[in-house]
C-alpha positions as a Markdown table, in Angstrom:
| # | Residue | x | y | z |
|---|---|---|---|---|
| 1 | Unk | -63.5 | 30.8 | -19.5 |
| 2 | Unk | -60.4 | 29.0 | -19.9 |
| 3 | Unk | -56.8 | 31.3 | -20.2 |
| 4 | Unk | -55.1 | 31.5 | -23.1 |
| 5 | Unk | -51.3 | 31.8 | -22.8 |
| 6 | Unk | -49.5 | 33.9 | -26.3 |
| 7 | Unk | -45.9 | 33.7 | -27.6 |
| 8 | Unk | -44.6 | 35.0 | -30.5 |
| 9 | Unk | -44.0 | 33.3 | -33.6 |
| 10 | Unk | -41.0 | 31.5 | -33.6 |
| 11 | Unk | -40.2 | 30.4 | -37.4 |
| 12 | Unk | -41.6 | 28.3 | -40.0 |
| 13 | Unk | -42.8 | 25.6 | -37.8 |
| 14 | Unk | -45.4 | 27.9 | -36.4 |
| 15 | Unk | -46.8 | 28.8 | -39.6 |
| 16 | Unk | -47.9 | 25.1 | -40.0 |
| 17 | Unk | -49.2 | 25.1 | -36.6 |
| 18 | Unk | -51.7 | 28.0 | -37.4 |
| 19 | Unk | -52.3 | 26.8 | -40.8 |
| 20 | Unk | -53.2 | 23.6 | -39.3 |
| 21 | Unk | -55.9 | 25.2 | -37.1 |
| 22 | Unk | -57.1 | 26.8 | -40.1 |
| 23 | Unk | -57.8 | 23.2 | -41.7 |
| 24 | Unk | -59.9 | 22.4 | -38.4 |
| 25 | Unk | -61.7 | 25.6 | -38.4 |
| 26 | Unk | -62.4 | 25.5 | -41.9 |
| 27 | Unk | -66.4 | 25.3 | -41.4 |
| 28 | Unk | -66.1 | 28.9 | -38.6 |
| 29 | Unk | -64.1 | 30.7 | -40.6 |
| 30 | Unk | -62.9 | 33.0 | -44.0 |
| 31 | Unk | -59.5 | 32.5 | -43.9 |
| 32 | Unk | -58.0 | 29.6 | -45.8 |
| 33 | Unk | -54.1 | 28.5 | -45.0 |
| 34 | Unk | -53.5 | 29.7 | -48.9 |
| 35 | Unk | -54.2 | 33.3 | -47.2 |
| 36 | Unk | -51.4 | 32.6 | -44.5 |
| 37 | Unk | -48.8 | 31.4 | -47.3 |
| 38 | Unk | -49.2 | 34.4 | -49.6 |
| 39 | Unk | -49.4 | 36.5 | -46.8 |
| 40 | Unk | -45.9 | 35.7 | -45.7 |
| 41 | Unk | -44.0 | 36.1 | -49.3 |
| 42 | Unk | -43.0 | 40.0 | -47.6 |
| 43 | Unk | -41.3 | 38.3 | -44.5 |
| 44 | Unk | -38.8 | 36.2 | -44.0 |
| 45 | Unk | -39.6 | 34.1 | -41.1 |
| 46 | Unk | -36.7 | 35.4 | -38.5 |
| 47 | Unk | -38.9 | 38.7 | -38.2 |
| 48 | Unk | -42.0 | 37.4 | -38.3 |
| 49 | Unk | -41.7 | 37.2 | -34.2 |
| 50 | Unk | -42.5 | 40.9 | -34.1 |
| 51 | Unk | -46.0 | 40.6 | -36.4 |
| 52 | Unk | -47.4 | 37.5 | -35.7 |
| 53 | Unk | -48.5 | 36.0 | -32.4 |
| 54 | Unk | -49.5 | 32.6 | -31.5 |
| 55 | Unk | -52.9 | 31.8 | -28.5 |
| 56 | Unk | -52.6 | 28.8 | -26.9 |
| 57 | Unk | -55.0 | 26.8 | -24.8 |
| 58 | Unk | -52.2 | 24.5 | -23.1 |
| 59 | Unk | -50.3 | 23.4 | -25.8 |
| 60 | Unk | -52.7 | 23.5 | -28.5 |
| 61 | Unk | -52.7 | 26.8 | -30.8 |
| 62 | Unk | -56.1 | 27.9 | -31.0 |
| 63 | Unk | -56.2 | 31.8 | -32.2 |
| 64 | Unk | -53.1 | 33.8 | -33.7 |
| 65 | Unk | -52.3 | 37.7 | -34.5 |
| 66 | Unk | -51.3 | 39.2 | -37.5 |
| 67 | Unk | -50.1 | 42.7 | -38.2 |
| 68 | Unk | -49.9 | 43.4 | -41.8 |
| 69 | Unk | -48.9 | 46.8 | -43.8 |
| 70 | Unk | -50.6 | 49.7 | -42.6 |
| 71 | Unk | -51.6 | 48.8 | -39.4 |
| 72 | Unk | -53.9 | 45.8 | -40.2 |
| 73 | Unk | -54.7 | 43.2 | -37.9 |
| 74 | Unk | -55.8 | 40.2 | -39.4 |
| 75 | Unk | -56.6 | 37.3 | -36.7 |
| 76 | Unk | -58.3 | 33.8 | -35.9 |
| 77 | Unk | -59.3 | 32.6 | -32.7 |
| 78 | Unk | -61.3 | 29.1 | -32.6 |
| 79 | Unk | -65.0 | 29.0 | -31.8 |
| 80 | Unk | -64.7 | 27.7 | -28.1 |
| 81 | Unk | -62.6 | 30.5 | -27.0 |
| 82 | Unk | -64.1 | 33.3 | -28.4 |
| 83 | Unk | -64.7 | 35.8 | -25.9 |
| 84 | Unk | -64.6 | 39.6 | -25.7 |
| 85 | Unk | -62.1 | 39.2 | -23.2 |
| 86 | Unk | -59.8 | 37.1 | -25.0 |
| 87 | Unk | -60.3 | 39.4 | -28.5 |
| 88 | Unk | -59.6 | 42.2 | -26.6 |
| 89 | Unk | -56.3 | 41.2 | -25.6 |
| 90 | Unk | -55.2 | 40.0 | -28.7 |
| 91 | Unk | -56.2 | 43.6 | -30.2 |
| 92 | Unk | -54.0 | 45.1 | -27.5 |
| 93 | Unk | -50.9 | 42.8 | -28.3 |
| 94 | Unk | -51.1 | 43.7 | -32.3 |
| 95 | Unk | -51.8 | 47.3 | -31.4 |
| 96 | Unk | -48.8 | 47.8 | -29.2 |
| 97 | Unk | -46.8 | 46.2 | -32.4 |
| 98 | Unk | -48.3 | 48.8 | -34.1 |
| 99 | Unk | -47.4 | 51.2 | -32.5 |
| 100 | Unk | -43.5 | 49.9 | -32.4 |
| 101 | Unk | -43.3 | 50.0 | -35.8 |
| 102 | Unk | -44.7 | 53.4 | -35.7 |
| 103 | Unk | -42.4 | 55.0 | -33.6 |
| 104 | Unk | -39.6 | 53.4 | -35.7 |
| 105 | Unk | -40.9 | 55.5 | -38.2 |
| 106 | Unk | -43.1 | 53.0 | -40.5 |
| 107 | Unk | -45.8 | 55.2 | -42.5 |
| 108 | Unk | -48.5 | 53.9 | -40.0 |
| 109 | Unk | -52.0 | 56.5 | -39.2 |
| 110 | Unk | -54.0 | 54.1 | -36.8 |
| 111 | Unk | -55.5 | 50.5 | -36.7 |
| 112 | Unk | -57.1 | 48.2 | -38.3 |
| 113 | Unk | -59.0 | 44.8 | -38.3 |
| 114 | Unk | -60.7 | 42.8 | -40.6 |
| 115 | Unk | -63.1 | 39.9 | -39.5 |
| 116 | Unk | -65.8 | 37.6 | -40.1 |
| 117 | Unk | -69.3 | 39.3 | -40.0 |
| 118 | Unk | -71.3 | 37.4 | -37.4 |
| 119 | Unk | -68.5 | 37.3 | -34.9 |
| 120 | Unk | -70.1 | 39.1 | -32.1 |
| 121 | Unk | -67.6 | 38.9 | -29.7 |
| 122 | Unk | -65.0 | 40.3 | -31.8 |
| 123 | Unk | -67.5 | 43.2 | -32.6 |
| 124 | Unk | -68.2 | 43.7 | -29.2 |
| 125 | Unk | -64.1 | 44.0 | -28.4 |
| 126 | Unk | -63.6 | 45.7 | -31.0 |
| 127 | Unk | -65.9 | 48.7 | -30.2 |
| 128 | Unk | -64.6 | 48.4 | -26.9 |
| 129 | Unk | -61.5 | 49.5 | -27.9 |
| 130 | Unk | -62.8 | 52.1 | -30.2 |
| 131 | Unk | -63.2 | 50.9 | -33.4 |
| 132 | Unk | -66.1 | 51.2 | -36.0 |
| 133 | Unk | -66.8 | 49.8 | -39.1 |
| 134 | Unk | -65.6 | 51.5 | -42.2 |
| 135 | Unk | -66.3 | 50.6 | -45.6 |
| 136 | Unk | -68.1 | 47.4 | -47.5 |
| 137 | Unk | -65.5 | 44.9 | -46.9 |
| 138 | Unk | -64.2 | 41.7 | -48.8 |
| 139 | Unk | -67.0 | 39.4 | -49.8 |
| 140 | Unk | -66.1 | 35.8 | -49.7 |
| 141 | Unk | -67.5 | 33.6 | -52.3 |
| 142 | Unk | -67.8 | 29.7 | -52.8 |
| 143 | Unk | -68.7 | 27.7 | -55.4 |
| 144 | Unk | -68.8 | 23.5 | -56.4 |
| 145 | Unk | -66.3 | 22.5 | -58.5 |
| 146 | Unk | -69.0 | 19.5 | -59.8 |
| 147 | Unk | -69.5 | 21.3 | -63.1 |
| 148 | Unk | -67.2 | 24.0 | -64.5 |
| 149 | Unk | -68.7 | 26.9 | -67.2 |
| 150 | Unk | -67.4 | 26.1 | -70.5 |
| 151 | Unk | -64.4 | 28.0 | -71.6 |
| 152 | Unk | -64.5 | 30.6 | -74.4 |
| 153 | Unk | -61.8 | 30.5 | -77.1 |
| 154 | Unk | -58.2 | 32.8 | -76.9 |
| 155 | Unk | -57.5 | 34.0 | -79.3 |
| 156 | Unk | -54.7 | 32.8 | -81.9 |
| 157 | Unk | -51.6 | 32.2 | -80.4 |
| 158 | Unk | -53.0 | 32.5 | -76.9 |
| 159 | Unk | -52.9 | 30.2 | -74.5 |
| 160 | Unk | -52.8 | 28.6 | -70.8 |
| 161 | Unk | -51.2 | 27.2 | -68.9 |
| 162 | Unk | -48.8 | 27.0 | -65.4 |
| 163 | Unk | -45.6 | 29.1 | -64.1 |
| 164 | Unk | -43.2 | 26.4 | -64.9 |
| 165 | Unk | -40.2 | 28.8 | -66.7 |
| 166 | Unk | -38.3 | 31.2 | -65.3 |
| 167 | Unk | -39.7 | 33.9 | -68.2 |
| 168 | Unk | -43.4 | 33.3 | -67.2 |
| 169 | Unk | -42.3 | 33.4 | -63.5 |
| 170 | Unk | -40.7 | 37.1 | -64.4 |
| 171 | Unk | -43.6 | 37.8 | -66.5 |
| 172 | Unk | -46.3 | 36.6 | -64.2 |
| 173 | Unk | -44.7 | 38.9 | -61.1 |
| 174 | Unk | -45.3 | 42.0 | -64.2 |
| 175 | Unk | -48.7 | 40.8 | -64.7 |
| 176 | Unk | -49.6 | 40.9 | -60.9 |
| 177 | Unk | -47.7 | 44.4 | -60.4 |
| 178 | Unk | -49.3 | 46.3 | -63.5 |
| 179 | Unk | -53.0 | 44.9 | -62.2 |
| 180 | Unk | -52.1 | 45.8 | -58.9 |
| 181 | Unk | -50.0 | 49.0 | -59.0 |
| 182 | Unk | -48.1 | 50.1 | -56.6 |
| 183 | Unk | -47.1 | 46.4 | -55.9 |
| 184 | Unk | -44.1 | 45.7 | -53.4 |
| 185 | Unk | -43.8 | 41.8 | -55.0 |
| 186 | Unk | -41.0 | 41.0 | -56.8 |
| 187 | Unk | -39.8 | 37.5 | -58.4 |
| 188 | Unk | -38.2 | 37.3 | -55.0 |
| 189 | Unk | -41.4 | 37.3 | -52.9 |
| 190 | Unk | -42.9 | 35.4 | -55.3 |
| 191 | Unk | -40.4 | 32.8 | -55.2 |
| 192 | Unk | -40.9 | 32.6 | -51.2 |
| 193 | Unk | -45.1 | 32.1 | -51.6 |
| 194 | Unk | -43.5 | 29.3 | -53.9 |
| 195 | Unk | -41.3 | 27.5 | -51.0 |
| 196 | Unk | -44.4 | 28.1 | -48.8 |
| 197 | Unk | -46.6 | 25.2 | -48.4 |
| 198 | Unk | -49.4 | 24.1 | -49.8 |
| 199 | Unk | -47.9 | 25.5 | -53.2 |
| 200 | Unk | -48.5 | 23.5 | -56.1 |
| 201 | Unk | -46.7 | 24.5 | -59.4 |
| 202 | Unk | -49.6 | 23.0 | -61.6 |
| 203 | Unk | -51.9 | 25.4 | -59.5 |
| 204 | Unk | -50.1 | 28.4 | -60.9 |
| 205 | Unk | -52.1 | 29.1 | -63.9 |
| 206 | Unk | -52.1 | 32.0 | -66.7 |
| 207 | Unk | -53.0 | 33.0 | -69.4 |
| 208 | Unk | -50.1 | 34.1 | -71.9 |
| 209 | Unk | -50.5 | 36.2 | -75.6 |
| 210 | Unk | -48.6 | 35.0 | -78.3 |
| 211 | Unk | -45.3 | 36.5 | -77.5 |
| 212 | Unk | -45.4 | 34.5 | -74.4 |
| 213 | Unk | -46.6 | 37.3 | -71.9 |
| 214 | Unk | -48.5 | 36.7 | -68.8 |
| 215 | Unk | -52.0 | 38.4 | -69.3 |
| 216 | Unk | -54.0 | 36.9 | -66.8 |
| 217 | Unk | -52.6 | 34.9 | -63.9 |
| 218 | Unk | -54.7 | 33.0 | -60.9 |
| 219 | Unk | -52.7 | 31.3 | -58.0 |
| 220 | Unk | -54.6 | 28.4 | -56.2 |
| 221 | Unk | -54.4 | 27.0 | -52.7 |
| 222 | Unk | -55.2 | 23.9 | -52.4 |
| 223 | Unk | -56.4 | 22.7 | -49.0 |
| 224 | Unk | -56.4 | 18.7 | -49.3 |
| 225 | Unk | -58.4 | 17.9 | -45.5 |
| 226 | Unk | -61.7 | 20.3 | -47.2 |
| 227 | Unk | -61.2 | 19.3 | -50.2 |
| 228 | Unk | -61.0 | 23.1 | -50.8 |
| 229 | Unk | -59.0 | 25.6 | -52.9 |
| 230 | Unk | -58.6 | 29.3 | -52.6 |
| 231 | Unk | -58.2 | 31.6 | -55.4 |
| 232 | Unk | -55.2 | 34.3 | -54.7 |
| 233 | Unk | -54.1 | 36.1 | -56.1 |
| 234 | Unk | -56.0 | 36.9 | -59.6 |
| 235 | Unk | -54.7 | 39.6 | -62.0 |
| 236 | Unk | -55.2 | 40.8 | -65.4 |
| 237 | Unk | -53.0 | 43.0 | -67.3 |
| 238 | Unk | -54.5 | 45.8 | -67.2 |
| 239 | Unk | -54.4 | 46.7 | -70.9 |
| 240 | Unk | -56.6 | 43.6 | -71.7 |
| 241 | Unk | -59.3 | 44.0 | -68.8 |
| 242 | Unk | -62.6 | 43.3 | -69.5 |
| 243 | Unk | -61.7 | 41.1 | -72.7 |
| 244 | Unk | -62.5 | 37.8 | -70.5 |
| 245 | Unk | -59.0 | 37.0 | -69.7 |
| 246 | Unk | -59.3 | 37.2 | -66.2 |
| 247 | Unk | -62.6 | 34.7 | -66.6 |
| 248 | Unk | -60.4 | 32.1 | -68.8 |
| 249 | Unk | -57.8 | 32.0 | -66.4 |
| 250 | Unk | -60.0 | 31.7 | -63.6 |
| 251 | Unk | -62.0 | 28.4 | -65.1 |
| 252 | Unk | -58.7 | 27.0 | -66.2 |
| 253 | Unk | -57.6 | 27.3 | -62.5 |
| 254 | Unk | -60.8 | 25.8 | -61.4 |
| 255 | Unk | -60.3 | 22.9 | -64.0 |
| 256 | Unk | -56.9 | 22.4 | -62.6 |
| 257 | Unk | -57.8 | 22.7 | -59.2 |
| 258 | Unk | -60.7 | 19.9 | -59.6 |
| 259 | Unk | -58.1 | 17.6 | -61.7 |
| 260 | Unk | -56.3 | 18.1 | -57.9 |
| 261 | Unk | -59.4 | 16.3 | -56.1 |
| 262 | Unk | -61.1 | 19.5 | -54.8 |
| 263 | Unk | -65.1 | 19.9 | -54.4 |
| 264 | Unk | -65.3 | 23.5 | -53.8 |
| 265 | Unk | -63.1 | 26.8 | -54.3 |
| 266 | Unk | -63.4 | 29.8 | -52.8 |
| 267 | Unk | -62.3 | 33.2 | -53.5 |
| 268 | Unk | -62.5 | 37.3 | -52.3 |
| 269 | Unk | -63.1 | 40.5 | -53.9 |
| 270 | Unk | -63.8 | 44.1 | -52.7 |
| 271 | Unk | -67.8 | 44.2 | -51.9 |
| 272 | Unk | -69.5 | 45.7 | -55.2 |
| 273 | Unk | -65.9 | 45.7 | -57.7 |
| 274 | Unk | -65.6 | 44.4 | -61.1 |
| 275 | Unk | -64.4 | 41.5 | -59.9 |
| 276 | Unk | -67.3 | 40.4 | -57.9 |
| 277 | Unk | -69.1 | 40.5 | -61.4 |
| 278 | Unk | -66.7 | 38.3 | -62.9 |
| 279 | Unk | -66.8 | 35.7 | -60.1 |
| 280 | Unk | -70.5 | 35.7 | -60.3 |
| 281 | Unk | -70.3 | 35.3 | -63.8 |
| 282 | Unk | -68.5 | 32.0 | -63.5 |
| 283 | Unk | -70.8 | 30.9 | -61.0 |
| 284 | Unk | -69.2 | 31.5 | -57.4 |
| 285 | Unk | -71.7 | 33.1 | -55.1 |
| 286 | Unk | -71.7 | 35.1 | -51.9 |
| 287 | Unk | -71.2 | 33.6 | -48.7 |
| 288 | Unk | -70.3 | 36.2 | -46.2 |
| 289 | Unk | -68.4 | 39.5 | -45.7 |
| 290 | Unk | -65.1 | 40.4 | -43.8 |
| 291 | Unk | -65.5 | 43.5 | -42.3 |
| 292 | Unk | -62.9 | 46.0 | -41.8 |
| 293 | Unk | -63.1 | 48.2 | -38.9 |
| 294 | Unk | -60.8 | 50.8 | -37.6 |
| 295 | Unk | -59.9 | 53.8 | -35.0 |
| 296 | Unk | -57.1 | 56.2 | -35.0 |
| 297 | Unk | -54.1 | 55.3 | -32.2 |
| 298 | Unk | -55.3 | 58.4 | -29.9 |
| 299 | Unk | -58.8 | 56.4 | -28.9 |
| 300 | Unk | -57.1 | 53.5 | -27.7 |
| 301 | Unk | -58.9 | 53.5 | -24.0 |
């Protein structure tokens, strides 16, 4: 088994590095380099060196580490060097950030880790360490983009369309916090996913009433090597759920995302929500779960 060196992150550079490896490991993995960009839109990349850490197999980055709000540790490492061994050391470098940020007084209660079912050798480092599973999960699903359901009408005055003014920027930020309350993102955050590549304004869609409101809004990542986009995130206001705005929205996204060259989308939703039912509705289906298991800092072996 081959050593892998680490390093922390050291700026924007390094995002494209990992994002890159997520390209490659498109076909043995969930997470899609859309996930890393809107992921980052809390951090600015100077302080990133504390939460994220990069694996290396010489000079090639092949795994990374990243701790996210209360005590999550999402993490990637590429087929050929996963290992219990090498998982459990990249669990023990995110925990002891963890714990860092704990003892400088960040509401923090234990750990976390989500992952791809089927990765036995992060199971088997994981329960190592003490972990156990805990819940359902996010359930990944894909669908072809070759033909699209057919869209139903808005109503009068309604319509879609992407975040290109500064009021439907403001106004889709409102959306996404009312759908998703409490919500930390602000038009500032927002504005970084924006800067963060592979953003593509026309791939900001929503759907606005006829006072110009966002009611439903769907960000898409579009990964150009797979032919792939990622939906994230989707929100509906949540006065006007379950009225098929979040549906219209969604296909126009698709439609856009296709217009883009894409063959297939993918996007996540809490096993056995709502929104599952609206993704299966406009076709996407199930391919897999991530998993989230977790243990309380005083089992840490």
């Amino acid at each position: 088994m081959e050593a892998l060196s680490s390093r922390p992150y050291e700026g924007s550079g390094d995002l494209r590095r990992i994002q890159q490896l997520m390209v490659d490991d498109a076909d043995w993995t969930a997470w899609h380099i859309g996930d890393l960009a809107w992921a980052m839109r809390e951090h600015g990349h100077l302080e990133l060196s504390l939460y994220i850490h990069l694996y290396l197999a010489g000079p090639r980055v092949v795994g990374w580490t990243f701790v996210r709000g209360r005590g999550f540790i999402d993490l990637h490492l590429h087929p050929a060097h996963r290992h219990a061994e090498a998982y459990a050391s990249m669990l023990a470098t995110a925990e002891a950030t963890i714990d860092a940020t704990t003892r400088a007084g960040d509401p923090v209660t234990g750990y976390g880790v989500w992952f791809w079912e089927g990765d036995a050798a992060l199971g088997e480092a994981a329960r190592q360490r003490g972990y156990a599973r805990e819940g359902d999960g996010l359930q990944v699903n894909r669908r072809s983009l070759e033909e699209l359901p057919v869209a139903r009408d808005l109503p009068a005055g309604w319509t879609t369309g992407a975040v290109d003014t500064e009021a439907r920027l403001a106004s889709r930020v409102e959306c996404h916090r009312a759908a998703f309350a409490p919500s930390t993102l602000t038009v500032a955050t927002y504005r970084r996913a924006m800067a963060s590549w592979p953003y593509r304004p026309e791939l900001d869609r929503v759907v606005v009433d006829e006072t110009g409101d966002v009611v439903a809004a769907c960000t898409v990542w579009f990964d150009e090597a797979n032919a792939d986009g990622l939906l994230e995130p989707v929100a509906t206001r949540p006065r006007d759920q379950r009225r098929g705005f979040g549906r219209a929205v969604c296909i126009d996204a698709l439609s856009a995302l296709r217009a883009a060259g894409a063959r297939t989308a993918h996007v996540g939703c809490l096993a056995g929500s709502p929104a599952c039912d609206t993704y299966a509705a406009i076709g996407f289906e199930p391919v897999g779960l991530i998993s989230t298991w977790r243990r309380e800092p005083q089992a840490a072996p």
